[in-house]
XYZ file of C-alpha atoms in Angstrom:
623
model
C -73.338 -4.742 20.797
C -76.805 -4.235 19.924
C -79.722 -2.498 21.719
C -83.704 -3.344 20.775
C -86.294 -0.748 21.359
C -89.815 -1.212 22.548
C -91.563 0.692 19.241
C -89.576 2.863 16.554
C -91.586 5.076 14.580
C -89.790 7.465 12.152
C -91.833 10.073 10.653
C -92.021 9.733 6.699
C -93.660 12.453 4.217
C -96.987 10.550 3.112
C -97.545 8.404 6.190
C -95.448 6.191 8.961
C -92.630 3.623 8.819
C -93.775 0.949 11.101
C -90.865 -1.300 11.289
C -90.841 -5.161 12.248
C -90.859 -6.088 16.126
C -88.423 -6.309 17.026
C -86.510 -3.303 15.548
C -82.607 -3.630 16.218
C -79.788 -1.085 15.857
C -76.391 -2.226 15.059
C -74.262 0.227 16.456
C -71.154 -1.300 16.985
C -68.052 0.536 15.354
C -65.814 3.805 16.162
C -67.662 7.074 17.555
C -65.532 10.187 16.121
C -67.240 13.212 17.799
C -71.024 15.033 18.252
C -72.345 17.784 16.227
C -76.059 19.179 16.397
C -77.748 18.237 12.943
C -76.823 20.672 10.129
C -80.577 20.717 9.683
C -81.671 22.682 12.580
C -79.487 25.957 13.778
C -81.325 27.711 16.789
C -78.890 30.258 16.984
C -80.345 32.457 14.183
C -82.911 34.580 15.263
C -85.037 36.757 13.417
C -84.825 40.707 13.648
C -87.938 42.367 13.063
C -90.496 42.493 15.188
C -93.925 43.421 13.134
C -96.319 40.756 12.562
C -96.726 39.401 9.662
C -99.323 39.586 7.050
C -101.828 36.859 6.500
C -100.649 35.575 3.145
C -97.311 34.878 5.248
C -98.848 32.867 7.956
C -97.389 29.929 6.079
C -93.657 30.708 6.186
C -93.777 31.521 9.860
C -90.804 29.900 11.514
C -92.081 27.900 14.252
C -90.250 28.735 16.946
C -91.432 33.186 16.778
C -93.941 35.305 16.042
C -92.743 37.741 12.497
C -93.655 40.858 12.476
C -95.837 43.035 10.021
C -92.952 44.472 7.927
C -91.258 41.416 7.469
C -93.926 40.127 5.407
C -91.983 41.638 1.985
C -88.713 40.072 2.996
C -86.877 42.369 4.941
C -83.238 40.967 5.818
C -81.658 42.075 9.059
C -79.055 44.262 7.552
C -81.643 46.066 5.172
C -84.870 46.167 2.960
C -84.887 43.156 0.232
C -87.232 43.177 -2.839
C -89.896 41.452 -3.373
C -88.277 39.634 -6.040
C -85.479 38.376 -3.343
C -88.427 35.989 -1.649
C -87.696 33.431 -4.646
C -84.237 33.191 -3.609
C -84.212 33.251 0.282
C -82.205 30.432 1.854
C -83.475 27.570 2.744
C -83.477 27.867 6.286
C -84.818 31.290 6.659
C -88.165 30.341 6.390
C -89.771 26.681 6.892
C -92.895 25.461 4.947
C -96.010 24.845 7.810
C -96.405 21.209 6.176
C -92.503 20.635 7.620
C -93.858 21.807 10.936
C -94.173 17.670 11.535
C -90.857 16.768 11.219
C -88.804 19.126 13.309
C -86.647 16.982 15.671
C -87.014 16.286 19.188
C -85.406 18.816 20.556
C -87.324 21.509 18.997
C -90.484 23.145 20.060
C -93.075 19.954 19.169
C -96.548 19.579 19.167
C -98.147 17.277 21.937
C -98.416 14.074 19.745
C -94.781 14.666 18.822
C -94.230 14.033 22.427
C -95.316 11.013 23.204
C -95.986 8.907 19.518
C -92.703 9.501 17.797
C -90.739 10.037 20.936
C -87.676 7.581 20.475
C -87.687 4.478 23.022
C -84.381 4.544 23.056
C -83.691 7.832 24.890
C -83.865 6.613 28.192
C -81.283 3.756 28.647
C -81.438 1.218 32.019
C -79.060 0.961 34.755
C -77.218 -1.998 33.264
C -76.444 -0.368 30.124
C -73.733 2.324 31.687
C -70.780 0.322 32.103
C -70.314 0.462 27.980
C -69.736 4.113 28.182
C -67.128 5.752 25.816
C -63.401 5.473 26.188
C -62.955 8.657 26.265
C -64.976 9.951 28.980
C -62.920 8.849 31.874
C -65.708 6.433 32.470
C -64.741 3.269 32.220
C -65.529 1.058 34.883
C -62.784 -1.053 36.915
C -64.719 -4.922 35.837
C -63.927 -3.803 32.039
C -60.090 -4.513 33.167
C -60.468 -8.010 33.631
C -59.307 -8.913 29.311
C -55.823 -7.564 30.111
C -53.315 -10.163 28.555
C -50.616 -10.400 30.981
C -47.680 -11.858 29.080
C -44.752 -11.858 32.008
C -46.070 -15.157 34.138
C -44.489 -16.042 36.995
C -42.656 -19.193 35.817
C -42.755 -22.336 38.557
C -40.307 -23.005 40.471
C -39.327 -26.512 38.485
C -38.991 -24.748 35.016
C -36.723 -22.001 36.547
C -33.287 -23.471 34.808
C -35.222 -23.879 31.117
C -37.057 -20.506 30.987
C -36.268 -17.740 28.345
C -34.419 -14.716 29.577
C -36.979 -12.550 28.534
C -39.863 -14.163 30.783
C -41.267 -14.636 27.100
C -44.995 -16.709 27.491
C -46.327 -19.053 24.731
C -42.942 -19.593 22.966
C -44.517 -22.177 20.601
C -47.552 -20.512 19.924
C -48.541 -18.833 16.811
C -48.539 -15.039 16.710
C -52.634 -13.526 16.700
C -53.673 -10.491 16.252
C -55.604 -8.469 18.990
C -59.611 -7.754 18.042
C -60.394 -4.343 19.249
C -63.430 -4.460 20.615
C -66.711 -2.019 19.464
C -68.063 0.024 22.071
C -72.477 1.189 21.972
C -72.149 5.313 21.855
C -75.074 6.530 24.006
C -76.344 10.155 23.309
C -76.751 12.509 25.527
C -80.460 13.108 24.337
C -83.211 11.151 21.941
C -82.415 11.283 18.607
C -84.418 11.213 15.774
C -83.476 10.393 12.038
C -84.973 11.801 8.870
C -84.387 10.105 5.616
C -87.184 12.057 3.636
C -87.425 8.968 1.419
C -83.603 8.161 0.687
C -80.621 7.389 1.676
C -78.685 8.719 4.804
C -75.858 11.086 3.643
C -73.669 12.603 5.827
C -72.209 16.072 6.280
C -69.623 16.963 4.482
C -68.073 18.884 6.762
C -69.863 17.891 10.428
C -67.887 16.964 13.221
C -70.285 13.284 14.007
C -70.585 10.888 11.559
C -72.221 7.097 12.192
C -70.562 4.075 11.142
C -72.465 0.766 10.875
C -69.446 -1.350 9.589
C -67.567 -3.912 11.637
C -64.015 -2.383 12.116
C -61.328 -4.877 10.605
C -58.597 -6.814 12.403
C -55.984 -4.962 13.401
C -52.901 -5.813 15.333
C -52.741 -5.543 19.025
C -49.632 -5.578 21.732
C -46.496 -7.090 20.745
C -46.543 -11.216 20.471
C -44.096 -13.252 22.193
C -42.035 -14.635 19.725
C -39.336 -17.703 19.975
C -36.017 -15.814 20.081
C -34.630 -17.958 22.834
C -34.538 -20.727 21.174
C -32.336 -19.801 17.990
C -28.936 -21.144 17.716
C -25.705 -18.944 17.972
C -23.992 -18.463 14.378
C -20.017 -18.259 14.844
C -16.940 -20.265 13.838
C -16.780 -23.333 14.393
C -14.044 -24.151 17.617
C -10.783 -25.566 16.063
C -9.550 -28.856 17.661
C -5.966 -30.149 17.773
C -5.155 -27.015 17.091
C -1.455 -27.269 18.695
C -0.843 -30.778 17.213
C -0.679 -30.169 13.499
C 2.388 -30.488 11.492
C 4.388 -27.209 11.286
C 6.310 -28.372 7.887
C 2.783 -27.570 5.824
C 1.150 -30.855 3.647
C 2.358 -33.999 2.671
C 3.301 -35.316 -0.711
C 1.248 -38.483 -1.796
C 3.290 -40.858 -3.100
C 1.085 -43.733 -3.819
C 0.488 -44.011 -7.292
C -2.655 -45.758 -6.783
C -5.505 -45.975 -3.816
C -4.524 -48.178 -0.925
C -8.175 -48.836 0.743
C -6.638 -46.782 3.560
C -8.279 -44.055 4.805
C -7.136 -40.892 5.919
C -9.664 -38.560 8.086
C -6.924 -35.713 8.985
C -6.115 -34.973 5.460
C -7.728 -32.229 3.564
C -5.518 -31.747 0.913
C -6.663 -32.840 -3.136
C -6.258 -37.054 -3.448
C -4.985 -37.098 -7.223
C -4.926 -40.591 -8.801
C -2.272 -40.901 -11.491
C -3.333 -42.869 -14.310
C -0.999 -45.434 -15.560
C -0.261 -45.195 -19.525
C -1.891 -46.969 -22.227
C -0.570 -49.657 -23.800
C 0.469 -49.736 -27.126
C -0.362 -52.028 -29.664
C 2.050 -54.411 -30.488
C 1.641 -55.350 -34.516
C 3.321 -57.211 -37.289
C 2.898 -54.221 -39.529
C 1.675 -50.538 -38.691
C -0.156 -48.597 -41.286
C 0.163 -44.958 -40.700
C -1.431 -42.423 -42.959
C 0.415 -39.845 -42.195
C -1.248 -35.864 -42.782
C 0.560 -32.666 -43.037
C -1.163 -28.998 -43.155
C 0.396 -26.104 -42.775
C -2.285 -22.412 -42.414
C -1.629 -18.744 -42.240
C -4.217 -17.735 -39.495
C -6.623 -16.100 -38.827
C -7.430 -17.081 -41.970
C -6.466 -19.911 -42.904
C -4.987 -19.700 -46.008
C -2.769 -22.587 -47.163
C 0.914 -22.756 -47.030
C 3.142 -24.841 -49.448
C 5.904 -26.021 -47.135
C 8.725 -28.827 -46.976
C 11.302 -29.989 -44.759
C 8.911 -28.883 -41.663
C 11.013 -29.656 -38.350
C 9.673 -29.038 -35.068
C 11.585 -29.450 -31.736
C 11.961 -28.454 -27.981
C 14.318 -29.596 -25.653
C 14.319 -29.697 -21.564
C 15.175 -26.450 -20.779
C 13.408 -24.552 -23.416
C 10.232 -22.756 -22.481
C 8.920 -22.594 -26.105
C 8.321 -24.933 -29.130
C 10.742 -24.017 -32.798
C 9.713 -24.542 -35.792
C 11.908 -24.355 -39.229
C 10.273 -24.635 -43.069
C 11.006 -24.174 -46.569
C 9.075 -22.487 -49.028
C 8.776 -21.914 -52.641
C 8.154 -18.588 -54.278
C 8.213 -15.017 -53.177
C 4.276 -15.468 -53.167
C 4.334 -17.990 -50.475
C 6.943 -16.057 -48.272
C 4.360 -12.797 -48.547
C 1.766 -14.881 -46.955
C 4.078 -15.403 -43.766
C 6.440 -12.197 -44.146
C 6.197 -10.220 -40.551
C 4.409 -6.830 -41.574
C 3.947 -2.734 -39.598
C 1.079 -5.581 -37.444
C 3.798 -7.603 -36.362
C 4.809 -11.657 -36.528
C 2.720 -13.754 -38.717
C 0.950 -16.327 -37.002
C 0.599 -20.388 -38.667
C -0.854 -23.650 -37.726
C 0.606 -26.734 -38.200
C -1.363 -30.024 -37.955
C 0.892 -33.524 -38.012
C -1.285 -36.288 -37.408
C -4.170 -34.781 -35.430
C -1.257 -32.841 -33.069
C -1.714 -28.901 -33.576
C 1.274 -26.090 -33.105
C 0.856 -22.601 -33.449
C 4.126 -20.547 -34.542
C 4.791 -16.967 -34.743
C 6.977 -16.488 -37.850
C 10.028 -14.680 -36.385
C 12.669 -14.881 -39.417
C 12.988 -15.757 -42.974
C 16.098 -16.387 -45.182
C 16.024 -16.857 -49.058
C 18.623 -18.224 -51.803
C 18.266 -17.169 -55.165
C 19.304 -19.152 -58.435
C 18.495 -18.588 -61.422
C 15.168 -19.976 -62.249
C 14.683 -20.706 -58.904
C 13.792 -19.076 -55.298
C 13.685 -20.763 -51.838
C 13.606 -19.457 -48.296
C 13.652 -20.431 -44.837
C 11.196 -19.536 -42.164
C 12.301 -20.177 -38.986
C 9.203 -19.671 -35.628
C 8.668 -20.006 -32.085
C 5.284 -20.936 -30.369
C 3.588 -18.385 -28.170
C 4.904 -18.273 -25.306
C 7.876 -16.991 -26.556
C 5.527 -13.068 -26.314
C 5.989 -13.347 -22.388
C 10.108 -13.249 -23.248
C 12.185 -10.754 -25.146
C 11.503 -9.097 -27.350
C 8.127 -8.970 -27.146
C 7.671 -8.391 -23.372
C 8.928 -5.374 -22.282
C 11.491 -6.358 -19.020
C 10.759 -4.576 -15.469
C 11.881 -4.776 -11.428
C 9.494 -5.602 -8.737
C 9.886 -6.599 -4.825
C 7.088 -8.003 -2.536
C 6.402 -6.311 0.526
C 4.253 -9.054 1.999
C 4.466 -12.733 2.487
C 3.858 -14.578 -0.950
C 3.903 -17.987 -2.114
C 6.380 -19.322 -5.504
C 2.914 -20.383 -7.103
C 1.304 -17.270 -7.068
C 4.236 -14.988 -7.395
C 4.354 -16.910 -10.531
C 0.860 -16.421 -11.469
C 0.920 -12.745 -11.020
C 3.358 -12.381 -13.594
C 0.908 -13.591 -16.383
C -1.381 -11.029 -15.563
C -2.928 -9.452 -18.513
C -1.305 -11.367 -20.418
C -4.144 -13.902 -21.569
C -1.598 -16.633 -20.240
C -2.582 -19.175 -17.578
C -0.797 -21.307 -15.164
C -0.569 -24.804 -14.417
C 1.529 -25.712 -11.111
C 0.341 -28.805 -9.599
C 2.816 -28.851 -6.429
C 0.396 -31.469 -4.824
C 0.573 -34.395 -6.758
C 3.769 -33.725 -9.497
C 5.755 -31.116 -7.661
C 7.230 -29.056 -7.884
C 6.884 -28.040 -4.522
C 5.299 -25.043 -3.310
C 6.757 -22.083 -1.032
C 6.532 -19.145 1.136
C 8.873 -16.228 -0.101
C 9.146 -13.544 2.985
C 9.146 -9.451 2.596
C 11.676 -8.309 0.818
C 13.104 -11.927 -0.457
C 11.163 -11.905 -3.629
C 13.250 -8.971 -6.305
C 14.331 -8.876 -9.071
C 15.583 -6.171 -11.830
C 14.815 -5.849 -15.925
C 13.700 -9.292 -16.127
C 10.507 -10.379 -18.592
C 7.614 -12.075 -17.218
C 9.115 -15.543 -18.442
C 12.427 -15.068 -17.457
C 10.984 -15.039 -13.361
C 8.791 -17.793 -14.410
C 11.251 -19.801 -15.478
C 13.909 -18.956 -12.726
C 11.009 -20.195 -10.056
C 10.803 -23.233 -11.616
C 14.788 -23.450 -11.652
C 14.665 -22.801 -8.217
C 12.683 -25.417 -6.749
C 14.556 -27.950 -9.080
C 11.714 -27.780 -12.280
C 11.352 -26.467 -15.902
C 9.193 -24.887 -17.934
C 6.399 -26.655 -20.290
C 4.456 -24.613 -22.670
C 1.564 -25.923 -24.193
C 1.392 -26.630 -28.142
C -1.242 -24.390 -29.348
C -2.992 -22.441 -26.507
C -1.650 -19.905 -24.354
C -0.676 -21.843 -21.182
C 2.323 -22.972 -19.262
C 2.888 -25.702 -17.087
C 5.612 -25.810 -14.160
C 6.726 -29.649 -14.084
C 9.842 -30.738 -11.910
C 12.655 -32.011 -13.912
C 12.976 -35.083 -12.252
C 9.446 -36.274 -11.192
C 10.886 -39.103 -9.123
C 14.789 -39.424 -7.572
C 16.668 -41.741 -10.402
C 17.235 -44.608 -7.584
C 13.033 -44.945 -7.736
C 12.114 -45.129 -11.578
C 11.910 -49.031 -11.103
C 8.385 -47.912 -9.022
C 7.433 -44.911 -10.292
C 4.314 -44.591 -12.822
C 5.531 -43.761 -16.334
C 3.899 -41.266 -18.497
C 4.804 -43.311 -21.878
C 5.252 -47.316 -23.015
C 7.368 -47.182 -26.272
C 7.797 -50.982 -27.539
C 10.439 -52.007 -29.309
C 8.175 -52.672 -32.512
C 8.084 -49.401 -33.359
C 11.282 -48.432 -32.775
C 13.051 -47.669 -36.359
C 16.443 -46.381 -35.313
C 18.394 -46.429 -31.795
C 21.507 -44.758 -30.733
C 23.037 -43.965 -27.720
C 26.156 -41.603 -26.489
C 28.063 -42.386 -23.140
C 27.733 -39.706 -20.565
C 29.050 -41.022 -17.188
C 28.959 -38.316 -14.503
C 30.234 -38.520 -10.748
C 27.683 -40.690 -8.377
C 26.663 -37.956 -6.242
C 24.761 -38.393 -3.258
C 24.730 -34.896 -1.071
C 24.007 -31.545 -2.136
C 23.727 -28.558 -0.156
C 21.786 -25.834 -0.708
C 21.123 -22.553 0.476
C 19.646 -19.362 0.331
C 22.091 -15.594 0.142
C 20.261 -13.127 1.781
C 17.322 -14.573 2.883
C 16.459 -18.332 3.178
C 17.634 -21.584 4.954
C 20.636 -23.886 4.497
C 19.548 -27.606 3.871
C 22.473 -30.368 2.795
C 19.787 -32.811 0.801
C 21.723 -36.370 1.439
C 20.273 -39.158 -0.260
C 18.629 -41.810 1.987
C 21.148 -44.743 2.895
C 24.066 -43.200 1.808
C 26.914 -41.271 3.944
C 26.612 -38.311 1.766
C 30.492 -38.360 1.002
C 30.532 -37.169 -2.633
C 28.867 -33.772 -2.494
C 27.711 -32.358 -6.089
C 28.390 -28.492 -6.300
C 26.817 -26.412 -4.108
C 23.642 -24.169 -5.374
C 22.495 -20.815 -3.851
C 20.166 -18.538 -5.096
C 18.088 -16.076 -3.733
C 14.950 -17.116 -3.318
C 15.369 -20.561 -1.973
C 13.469 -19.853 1.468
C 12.207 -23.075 2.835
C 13.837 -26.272 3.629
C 10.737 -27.932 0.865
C 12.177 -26.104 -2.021
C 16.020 -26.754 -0.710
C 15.070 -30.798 -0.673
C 13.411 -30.649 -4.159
C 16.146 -28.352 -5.930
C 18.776 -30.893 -3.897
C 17.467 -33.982 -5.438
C 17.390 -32.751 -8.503
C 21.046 -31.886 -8.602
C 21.820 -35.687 -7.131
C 19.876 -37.371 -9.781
C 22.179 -35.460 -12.651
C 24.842 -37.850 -11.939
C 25.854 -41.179 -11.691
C 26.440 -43.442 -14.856
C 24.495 -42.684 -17.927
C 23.577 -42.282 -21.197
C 21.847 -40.436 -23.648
C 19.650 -42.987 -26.231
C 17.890 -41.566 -29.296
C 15.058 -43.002 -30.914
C 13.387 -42.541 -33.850
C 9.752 -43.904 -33.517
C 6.449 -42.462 -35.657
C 4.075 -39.877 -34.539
C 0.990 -41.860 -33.708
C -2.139 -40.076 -33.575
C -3.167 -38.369 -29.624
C -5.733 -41.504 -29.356
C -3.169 -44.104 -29.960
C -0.327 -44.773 -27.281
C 2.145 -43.360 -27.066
C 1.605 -40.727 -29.350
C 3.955 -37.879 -28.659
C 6.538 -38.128 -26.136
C 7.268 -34.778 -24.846
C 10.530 -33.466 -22.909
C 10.306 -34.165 -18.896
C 7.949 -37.070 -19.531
C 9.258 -40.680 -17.897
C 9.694 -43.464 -20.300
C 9.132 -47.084 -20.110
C 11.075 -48.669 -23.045
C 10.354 -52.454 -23.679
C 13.733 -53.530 -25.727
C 14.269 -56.978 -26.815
C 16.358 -57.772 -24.620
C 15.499 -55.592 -21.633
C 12.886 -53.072 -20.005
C 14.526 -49.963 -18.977
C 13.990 -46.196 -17.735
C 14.524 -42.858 -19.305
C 13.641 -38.861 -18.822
C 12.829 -37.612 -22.462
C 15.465 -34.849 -23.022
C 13.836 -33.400 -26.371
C 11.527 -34.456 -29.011
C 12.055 -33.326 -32.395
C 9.349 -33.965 -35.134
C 10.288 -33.682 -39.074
C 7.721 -33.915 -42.315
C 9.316 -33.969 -46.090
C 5.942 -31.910 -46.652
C 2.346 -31.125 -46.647
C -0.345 -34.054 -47.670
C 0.548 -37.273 -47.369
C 4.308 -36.799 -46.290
C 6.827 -39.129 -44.735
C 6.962 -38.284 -40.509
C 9.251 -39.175 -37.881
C 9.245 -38.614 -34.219
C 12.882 -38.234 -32.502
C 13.803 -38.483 -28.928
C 16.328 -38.296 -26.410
C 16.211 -40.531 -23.197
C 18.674 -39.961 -20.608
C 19.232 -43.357 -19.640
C 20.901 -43.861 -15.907
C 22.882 -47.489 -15.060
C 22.233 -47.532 -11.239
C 20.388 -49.686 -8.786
C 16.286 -48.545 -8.456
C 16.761 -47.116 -11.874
């Protein structure tokens, strides 16, 4: 708000300020309080009352008469020297030429009154509803900018309306202006620059601002909280109809094209196995190397033989070496076993050197180091044994799992798609006493009808069931090996006929079910021996451990074959123990579970290799 005077005329030293008409005052801001002018204080008064001499006529204040004996500088509380009237303060005594530009309010001459008499002083009618806020003066029309933000909301819009009576949901939040207000003074005011700038008081109680206040925020702003969406669990459906017995095993090898919307559980494709080759001639170049690790120093071995059957949970390994100087390389030591690698044919083993024997002849020195791979750290003697008992719910899988922990181990149980199965063992069911971590391991597996599978040169451990289809399906199942009869160098076979069972039962001792497993199709007539153990404690484990006691008999035999170590890349590679074979005879195509694999090596280099299996071979329909 601005307000334009008639005439300004300020009163300059050396002649007037005229300025352009018309002259306009921007006083629009903040108003923070009124103070007389440090300039002018009427409240000192002189105390002497002689008059003064005529040299001092021009230091008379203008506003008394001095008397005489104040002429030589007499203070009110005592006689001053004459030397003190160089140093009075400034406003003790005014110069006659300031006489002109004493303020309004002041004792003024006649032309003061009515040339330099601000035009401003006397304000019209319309110009007093912009008083102050803080004068209890405002008048009622200034009301009339009130936001109201609590409409009344029609009638029709009643059932869609926030609950807050929020207005302008969809609007953009603004900031309130606050508006400037004109301060009016009391009296005419007159300003004296003297030349320069304004400066105000440092310590006075009014000071003018000419700035436009910023933007600053006003009331609250309606924002949109009605319309935000709740965030909570989503509301479970079908609930009541799910299957109690836990998920379903697939048992299509491949994908049907059918699709299943209600299952959440991992779709695992198993891979058929490669083909092998089938050549007039193989060339093999066989390699042998044999290293001390960590670092790597090389080992002169012979008559290398490595083996693991079915139900062992770690790889063996059995050398000779010449010379005290090579047995020193692998001789256990205060830092324990001796760790080597042995490469066949791209396939790495790593061994801990557990025992050495020597003959001696004359001339002549040979010993025999015998190793096991490293698993064998999670057994005795290496892991010390010890007694535990849940007192929660826990699952076979993870029971497992926690016994590997700090150990570096890992486990591999895929109960989804090769089974075995997985469990829930109650409170209390799963104890045990002085057992290693790989003596519960492997009794877990036993349990739910699988064995133990270590891995060749890392430190892992797979659970795999022993049988990973029922005998009566291997003419449908998907084999993990082709071996074609053109590779086969030598084939035997040993008769090991067993009664056809088809019934099992088996069942927990103190905790647990009772399940008699009965083979599909048959009357269940020829029971094989009963099994209980303790921590069979759901009817999935009971069927699993039950089939795998039905498949051990019936007619059968055990076939041995003698094949070469192909390189990983080229099928079949090696055949390891619980892996289904496909074997492709001349004369017929039949099915076997690899028992053991045994691999043997004359020596390092270029060395003669052979690859030895055992099949168990079973003579029944499906098989």
């Amino acid at each position: 708000m601005s307000y334009t005077p008639l005439t300004a005329v300020f009163e300059f030293e050396g002649g007037h300020y005229v300025p352009l008409l018309p002259a306009v005052f921007d006083f629009g801001g903040s108003y923070a309080g009124y103070v007389l002018p440090p300039s002018l204080v009427t409240s000192l008064t002189s105390t002497w009352s002689r008059p003064s001499a005529a040299a001092d006529a021009g230091a008379v204040a203008g506003w008394s008469a001095v008397g005489q004996r104040d002429a030589v500088g007499v203070s009110g509380w005592g006689v001053g020297q004459v030397v003190d009237l160089q140093c009075d303060a400034p406003w003790s005594g005014m110069p006659a030429k300031d006489s002109s530009n004493d303020l309004e309010w002041g004792t003024a001459s006649a032309m003061d009154g009515a040339a330099t008499r601000a035009q401003w002083g006397d304000l019209p009618a319309k110009d007093l509803g912009v008083a102050p806020g803080w004068d209890q003066s405002i008048q009622p029309v200034e009301w009339q900018v009130r936001l109201v933000y609590n409409p009344r909301v029609p009638a029709k819009d009643a059932t869609t309306r926030g609950r807050y009576q929020r207005s302008a949901e969809y609007r953009a939040r603004k900031l309130q202006q606050q508006s400037s207000q004109l301060y009016v003074p009391p009296q005419p005011l007159a300003f004296a620059f003297d030349g320069g700038l304004y400066t105000p008081s440092v310590n006075g109680a009014v000071f003018f601002t000419f700035a436009l206040p910023p933007t600053v925020a006003g009331q609250i702003g309606p924002v949109d909280a009605s319309t935000g969406l709740p965030v909570r669990p989503a509301r479970r459906v079908n609930h009541g109809s799910r299957l109690p017995w836990g998920r379903a095993t697939p048992l299509d090898p491949v994908p049907t094209g059918i699709e299943y919307p209600d299952y959440e559980g991992p779709i695992t494709i198993i891979t058929p196995p490669a083909e092998p080759d089938i050549l007039e001639t193989y060339m093999i170049a066989n390699s042998v190397s044999v290293v001390v690790l960590p670092d790597r120093v090389a080992l002169d071995a012979t008559n290398i033989r490595i083996g693991r059957d079915i139900d062992s949970f770690a790889w063996t390994l059995s050398a000779n070496l010449f010379g005290r100087t090579s047995l020193n390389q692998v001789r256990p030591d205060a830092s324990g076993p001796k760790e080597v690698e042995v490469t066949i044919n791209g396939h790495v083993w790593v061994f801990l050197i557990e025992r050495y024997s020597g003959a001696r002849q004359f001339g002549k020195e040979a010993y025999t180091v015998t190793g096991v791979s490293r698993t064998q750290l999670l057994a005795a003697p290496y892991a010390p044994p010890r007694s535990r008992v849940n007192t929660a719910d826990i699952n076979a899988e993870l029971a497992a799992s926690n016994e590997l922990i700090n150990t570096g181990f890992t486990l591999n149980w895929d109960s989804y798609t090769l089974g075995p199965p997985d469990w829930t063992l109650p409170a209390g069911a799963f104890s045990y006493q002085s057992q290693t971590p790989m003596q519960v391991i492997a009794a877990l597996a036993e349990t739910a009808g699988g064995v133990v599978s270590p891995a060749l040169a890392s430190d892992e451990l797979a659970i795999l069931p022993r049988y990973r289809a029922p005998v009566w399906q291997w003419s449908s199942a998907v084999m993990d090996r082709i071996i074609p009869a053109a590779i086969i160098d030598d084939l035997g076979s040993e008769w090991q006929p067993q009664p056809d069972w088809n019934s099992c039962y088996v069942s927990g001792t103190n905790y647990g079910v009772a399940v008699d497993v009965r083979r599909t199709g048959t009357a269940g007539d020829n029971p094989a021996p009963d099994v209980f153990a303790d921590w069979i404690t759901g009817t999935e484990v009971a069927r699993s451990r039950g089939i795998a006691e039905i498949c051990k008999g019936g007619q059968q035999e055990i076939v041995t074959l003698n094949l070469p170590l192909f390189p990983a890349e080229t099928a079949p590679g090696l055949v390891t123990p619980a892996q289904l074979c496909e074997v492709r005879d001349v004369d017929e195509t039949w099915r076997g579970l690899c028992l053991s694999t045994e691999i043997t090596a004359e020596g390092i280099g270029a060395s003669r290799v052979k690859q030895s299996i055992r099949l168990e071979r079973h003579h029944a329909e499906g098989a």
